[in-house]
Amino acid sequence: MLGEILKKSVCAQCRFCCAFRRVSLWEVPYISEEVYQKQPDKDRFEKIRASDCDCYRIILENDYKTEDPEEEAPCVFLDPRKGCTLSDEDKPLDCKIWPIRIMKKDGGYVLALSPTCPAVNKVPRERVRKVAESIENTVRAYAKEHPYIIKKYIDGYPVLTEFDRL
Ligand code: SF4
Ligand code: SF4
C-alpha cells in the first residue's frame, strides 16, 4: 500500500520493523482467526481476550536469549532471506501500512508516522502525507471492523491526517 514511498528492495535490506525489542512488543501485529488456523505451530500464538478483537498475538517473549534491552526477536513470519512469508492477503494491515499507524488522539483519530523507519524518513513529508490521505478511507474502514489496530497516540509521532470518527 505504500509502494509509492517504500521500495520492496529497500525493505529487503532492512527488516527493522519485523524484529522487536522488548520495549517494542506492543508493535507486534495481531493475526486473524483465519490466519491463525493456517499455522502449523499454534503454540506461537495466544488469543487476545478482548471484546473488540477476534484475533491472536504472536508470542515473542520467550525468544530473547540475553537480558540486553537492545536485543531483537524476529517475527515468527520473517524468513531471513525471503522476508515476510505471509501472503499479501494474510498479512496484517498493520504491516501493510507501517510506518503509518492509526492512533487515538484527543478524542479523535489520526494517521501518524512512526519516526523509526529510515527509508520513509528520507521522503519529503508532504509526499508521505499524500500517501496517508490516499489510504485513509481504507484504514478507517478496516479499523471500524478491527478496532484493535488503533493504538494510543505517542508524543512525537508526526500527524499526517486527522478525523473525528472512523
Ligand atoms: S523499517 Fe522501513 S525500510 Fe525498514 S523494513 Fe520497515 S518499512 Fe522497510
Ligand atoms: S507479519 Fe510479516 S511484515 Fe508483519 S512483522 Fe511479521 S514478518 Fe514483518
mmCIF file of C-alpha atoms and ligand atoms in Angstrom:
data_model
loop_
_atom_site.group_PDB
_atom_site.id
_atom_site.type_symbol
_atom_site.label_atom_id
_atom_site.label_comp_id
_atom_site.label_asym_id
_atom_site.label_seq_id
_atom_site.Cartn_x
_atom_site.Cartn_y
_atom_site.Cartn_z
ATOM 1 C CA MET A 1 0.000 0.000 0.000
ATOM 2 C CA LEU A 2 2.971 2.298 0.493
ATOM 3 C CA GLY A 3 4.796 1.314 -2.692
ATOM 4 C CA GLU A 4 4.998 4.927 -3.773
ATOM 5 C CA ILE A 5 7.260 5.853 -0.876
ATOM 6 C CA LEU A 6 8.719 2.487 0.139
ATOM 7 C CA LYS A 7 10.588 0.195 -2.234
ATOM 8 C CA LYS A 8 10.488 -3.561 -1.584
ATOM 9 C CA SER A 9 14.210 -3.771 -2.360
ATOM 10 C CA VAL A 10 14.959 -1.230 0.383
ATOM 11 C CA CYS A 11 12.846 -3.119 2.930
ATOM 12 C CA ALA A 12 14.571 -6.367 1.925
ATOM 13 C CA GLN A 13 17.867 -4.880 3.085
ATOM 14 C CA CYS A 14 16.386 -3.523 6.318
ATOM 15 C CA ARG A 15 13.739 -5.677 8.048
ATOM 16 C CA PHE A 16 13.872 -3.345 11.049
ATOM 17 C CA CYS A 17 10.112 -3.410 11.530
ATOM 18 C CA CYS A 18 9.900 -7.229 11.531
ATOM 19 C CA ALA A 19 12.029 -7.686 14.673
ATOM 20 C CA PHE A 20 11.164 -6.368 18.083
ATOM 21 C CA ARG A 21 12.959 -5.217 21.206
ATOM 22 C CA ARG A 22 11.106 -5.948 24.428
ATOM 23 C CA VAL A 23 10.050 -2.325 24.634
ATOM 24 C CA SER A 24 8.515 -2.575 21.154
ATOM 25 C CA LEU A 25 6.410 -5.678 21.730
ATOM 26 C CA TRP A 26 3.268 -3.524 21.583
ATOM 27 C CA GLU A 27 4.111 -3.095 17.872
ATOM 28 C CA VAL A 28 3.872 -6.829 17.127
ATOM 29 C CA PRO A 29 0.923 -7.237 14.747
ATOM 30 C CA TYR A 30 -2.128 -9.330 15.574
ATOM 31 C CA ILE A 31 -3.305 -12.006 13.182
ATOM 32 C CA SER A 32 -6.863 -13.011 12.418
ATOM 33 C CA GLU A 33 -8.540 -16.263 13.435
ATOM 34 C CA GLU A 34 -8.428 -17.330 9.799
ATOM 35 C CA VAL A 35 -4.664 -16.829 9.522
ATOM 36 C CA TYR A 36 -4.146 -18.468 12.921
ATOM 37 C CA GLN A 37 -5.976 -21.586 11.782
ATOM 38 C CA LYS A 38 -3.489 -21.993 8.922
ATOM 39 C CA GLN A 39 -0.461 -22.030 11.246
ATOM 40 C CA PRO A 40 1.201 -25.398 11.944
ATOM 41 C CA ASP A 41 2.647 -24.328 15.325
ATOM 42 C CA LYS A 42 -0.258 -22.900 17.278
ATOM 43 C CA ASP A 43 1.874 -22.563 20.439
ATOM 44 C CA ARG A 44 3.480 -19.456 18.944
ATOM 45 C CA PHE A 45 0.229 -17.509 19.343
ATOM 46 C CA GLU A 46 -2.202 -16.585 22.064
ATOM 47 C CA LYS A 47 -5.802 -15.479 21.756
ATOM 48 C CA ILE A 48 -6.481 -11.885 22.626
ATOM 49 C CA ARG A 49 -9.111 -11.713 25.321
ATOM 50 C CA ALA A 50 -10.888 -8.537 24.349
ATOM 51 C CA SER A 51 -14.397 -7.923 23.120
ATOM 52 C CA ASP A 52 -13.155 -5.912 20.131
ATOM 53 C CA CYS A 53 -10.644 -8.497 18.963
ATOM 54 C CA ASP A 54 -11.251 -11.897 17.467
ATOM 55 C CA CYS A 55 -7.538 -12.295 16.878
ATOM 56 C CA TYR A 56 -4.217 -13.652 18.099
ATOM 57 C CA ARG A 57 -0.942 -12.154 19.174
ATOM 58 C CA ILE A 58 2.433 -13.602 18.290
ATOM 59 C CA ILE A 59 4.344 -14.717 21.383
ATOM 60 C CA LEU A 60 7.903 -13.449 21.155
ATOM 61 C CA GLU A 61 8.660 -13.052 24.861
ATOM 62 C CA ASN A 62 10.402 -16.438 25.082
ATOM 63 C CA ASP A 63 12.670 -15.779 22.101
ATOM 64 C CA TYR A 64 15.129 -13.405 23.757
ATOM 65 C CA LYS A 65 18.462 -15.013 24.532
ATOM 66 C CA THR A 66 20.002 -12.241 26.636
ATOM 67 C CA GLU A 67 18.970 -9.519 29.053
ATOM 68 C CA ASP A 68 20.157 -6.859 26.595
ATOM 69 C CA PRO A 69 17.245 -4.429 26.078
ATOM 70 C CA GLU A 70 18.515 -3.807 22.534
ATOM 71 C CA GLU A 71 18.176 -7.466 21.549
ATOM 72 C CA GLU A 72 15.552 -8.024 18.875
ATOM 73 C CA ALA A 73 13.289 -11.030 18.456
ATOM 74 C CA PRO A 74 12.240 -11.582 14.840
ATOM 75 C CA CYS A 75 8.592 -12.038 13.951
ATOM 76 C CA VAL A 76 7.706 -15.712 13.518
ATOM 77 C CA PHE A 77 6.729 -14.983 9.912
ATOM 78 C CA LEU A 78 10.090 -13.492 8.985
ATOM 79 C CA ASP A 79 12.342 -15.568 6.777
ATOM 80 C CA PRO A 80 15.853 -14.054 6.882
ATOM 81 C CA ARG A 81 16.279 -14.490 3.131
ATOM 82 C CA LYS A 82 12.776 -14.134 1.724
ATOM 83 C CA GLY A 83 11.283 -11.632 4.160
ATOM 84 C CA CYS A 84 7.675 -11.956 5.298
ATOM 85 C CA THR A 85 6.310 -15.391 4.499
ATOM 86 C CA LEU A 86 2.654 -14.383 4.739
ATOM 87 C CA SER A 87 0.692 -13.828 1.555
ATOM 88 C CA ASP A 88 -0.462 -10.326 0.822
ATOM 89 C CA GLU A 89 -3.970 -11.440 1.690
ATOM 90 C CA ASP A 90 -2.930 -12.796 5.112
ATOM 91 C CA LYS A 91 -0.501 -10.037 6.040
ATOM 92 C CA PRO A 92 -1.913 -7.835 8.830
ATOM 93 C CA LEU A 93 -2.947 -4.359 7.731
ATOM 94 C CA ASP A 94 -0.629 -3.024 10.451
ATOM 95 C CA CYS A 95 2.283 -4.418 8.427
ATOM 96 C CA LYS A 96 0.963 -3.243 5.087
ATOM 97 C CA ILE A 97 0.758 0.367 6.232
ATOM 98 C CA TRP A 98 3.760 0.520 8.586
ATOM 99 C CA PRO A 99 5.334 3.034 9.409
ATOM 100 C CA ILE A 100 1.934 4.734 9.220
ATOM 101 C CA ARG A 101 -0.209 3.934 12.247
ATOM 102 C CA ILE A 102 -3.817 4.672 13.112
ATOM 103 C CA MET A 103 -3.925 6.175 16.596
ATOM 104 C CA LYS A 104 -6.424 7.665 19.008
ATOM 105 C CA LYS A 105 -5.652 11.284 19.829
ATOM 106 C CA ASP A 106 -7.588 13.983 21.698
ATOM 107 C CA GLY A 107 -10.935 12.208 21.351
ATOM 108 C CA GLY A 108 -10.460 11.667 17.614
ATOM 109 C CA TYR A 109 -8.170 9.679 15.371
ATOM 110 C CA VAL A 110 -5.035 10.319 13.373
ATOM 111 C CA LEU A 111 -2.869 8.595 10.852
ATOM 112 C CA ALA A 112 0.558 9.217 12.339
ATOM 113 C CA LEU A 113 4.060 8.286 11.310
ATOM 114 C CA SER A 114 6.350 6.103 13.334
ATOM 115 C CA PRO A 115 9.602 8.092 13.341
ATOM 116 C CA THR A 116 11.785 4.978 13.177
ATOM 117 C CA CYS A 117 11.621 3.926 9.518
ATOM 118 C CA PRO A 118 14.906 5.032 7.944
ATOM 119 C CA ALA A 119 13.560 4.909 4.371
ATOM 120 C CA VAL A 120 10.381 6.897 4.887
ATOM 121 C CA ASN A 121 12.281 9.455 6.945
ATOM 122 C CA LYS A 122 14.148 10.365 3.739
ATOM 123 C CA VAL A 123 10.903 11.015 1.827
ATOM 124 C CA PRO A 124 9.568 14.590 1.864
ATOM 125 C CA ARG A 125 6.805 14.742 4.493
ATOM 126 C CA GLU A 126 4.283 16.157 2.005
ATOM 127 C CA ARG A 127 4.643 13.047 -0.162
ATOM 128 C CA VAL A 128 4.123 10.825 2.871
ATOM 129 C CA ARG A 129 1.069 12.882 3.812
ATOM 130 C CA LYS A 130 -0.428 12.437 0.337
ATOM 131 C CA VAL A 131 0.031 8.668 0.590
ATOM 132 C CA ALA A 132 -1.604 8.725 4.041
ATOM 133 C CA GLU A 133 -4.542 10.648 2.578
ATOM 134 C CA SER A 134 -4.856 8.091 -0.210
ATOM 135 C CA ILE A 135 -5.105 5.146 2.216
ATOM 136 C CA GLU A 136 -7.123 6.901 4.934
ATOM 137 C CA ASN A 137 -10.546 5.593 3.907
ATOM 138 C CA THR A 138 -9.278 2.026 3.652
ATOM 139 C CA VAL A 139 -7.626 2.211 7.061
ATOM 140 C CA ARG A 140 -10.701 3.813 8.652
ATOM 141 C CA ALA A 141 -13.000 1.134 7.250
ATOM 142 C CA TYR A 142 -10.651 -1.610 8.451
ATOM 143 C CA ALA A 143 -10.305 -0.033 11.897
ATOM 144 C CA LYS A 144 -14.076 0.120 12.229
ATOM 145 C CA GLU A 145 -14.191 -3.657 11.797
ATOM 146 C CA HIS A 146 -10.939 -4.312 13.665
ATOM 147 C CA PRO A 147 -10.630 -1.605 16.357
ATOM 148 C CA TYR A 148 -7.683 -3.425 17.944
ATOM 149 C CA ILE A 149 -5.374 -1.966 15.314
ATOM 150 C CA ILE A 150 -5.923 1.503 16.776
ATOM 151 C CA LYS A 151 -3.007 2.393 19.046
ATOM 152 C CA LYS A 152 -2.729 5.110 21.648
ATOM 153 C CA TYR A 153 -1.080 8.236 20.260
ATOM 154 C CA ILE A 154 2.572 8.604 21.183
ATOM 155 C CA ASP A 155 4.023 12.080 21.593
ATOM 156 C CA GLY A 156 6.447 12.903 18.822
ATOM 157 C CA TYR A 157 4.751 10.858 16.104
ATOM 158 C CA PRO A 158 4.127 13.304 13.245
ATOM 159 C CA VAL A 159 0.400 13.547 12.459
ATOM 160 C CA LEU A 160 -0.377 13.029 8.767
ATOM 161 C CA THR A 161 -4.185 13.152 8.711
ATOM 162 C CA GLU A 162 -6.867 13.696 11.372
ATOM 163 C CA PHE A 163 -10.517 12.669 11.574
ATOM 164 C CA ASP A 164 -13.223 12.731 14.256
ATOM 165 C CA ARG A 165 -14.761 9.326 13.627
ATOM 166 C CA LEU A 166 -13.975 6.089 11.856
HETATM 167 S S1 SF4 B 1 11.754 -0.004 8.795
HETATM 168 FE FE1 SF4 B 1 11.067 0.953 6.910
HETATM 169 S S2 SF4 B 1 12.662 0.498 5.389
HETATM 170 FE FE2 SF4 B 1 12.935 -0.903 7.112
HETATM 171 S S3 SF4 B 1 11.789 -2.736 6.522
HETATM 172 FE FE3 SF4 B 1 10.433 -1.486 7.764
HETATM 173 S S4 SF4 B 1 9.275 -0.240 6.295
HETATM 174 FE FE4 SF4 B 1 11.068 -1.068 5.212
HETATM 175 S S1 SF4 B 2 3.797 -10.400 9.750
HETATM 176 FE FE1 SF4 B 2 5.341 -10.198 8.144
HETATM 177 S S2 SF4 B 2 5.505 -7.994 7.726
HETATM 178 FE FE2 SF4 B 2 4.455 -8.254 9.688
HETATM 179 S S3 SF4 B 2 6.080 -8.124 11.247
HETATM 180 FE FE3 SF4 B 2 5.792 -10.301 10.737
HETATM 181 S S4 SF4 B 2 7.300 -10.714 9.130
HETATM 182 FE FE4 SF4 B 2 7.067 -8.496 9.266
#
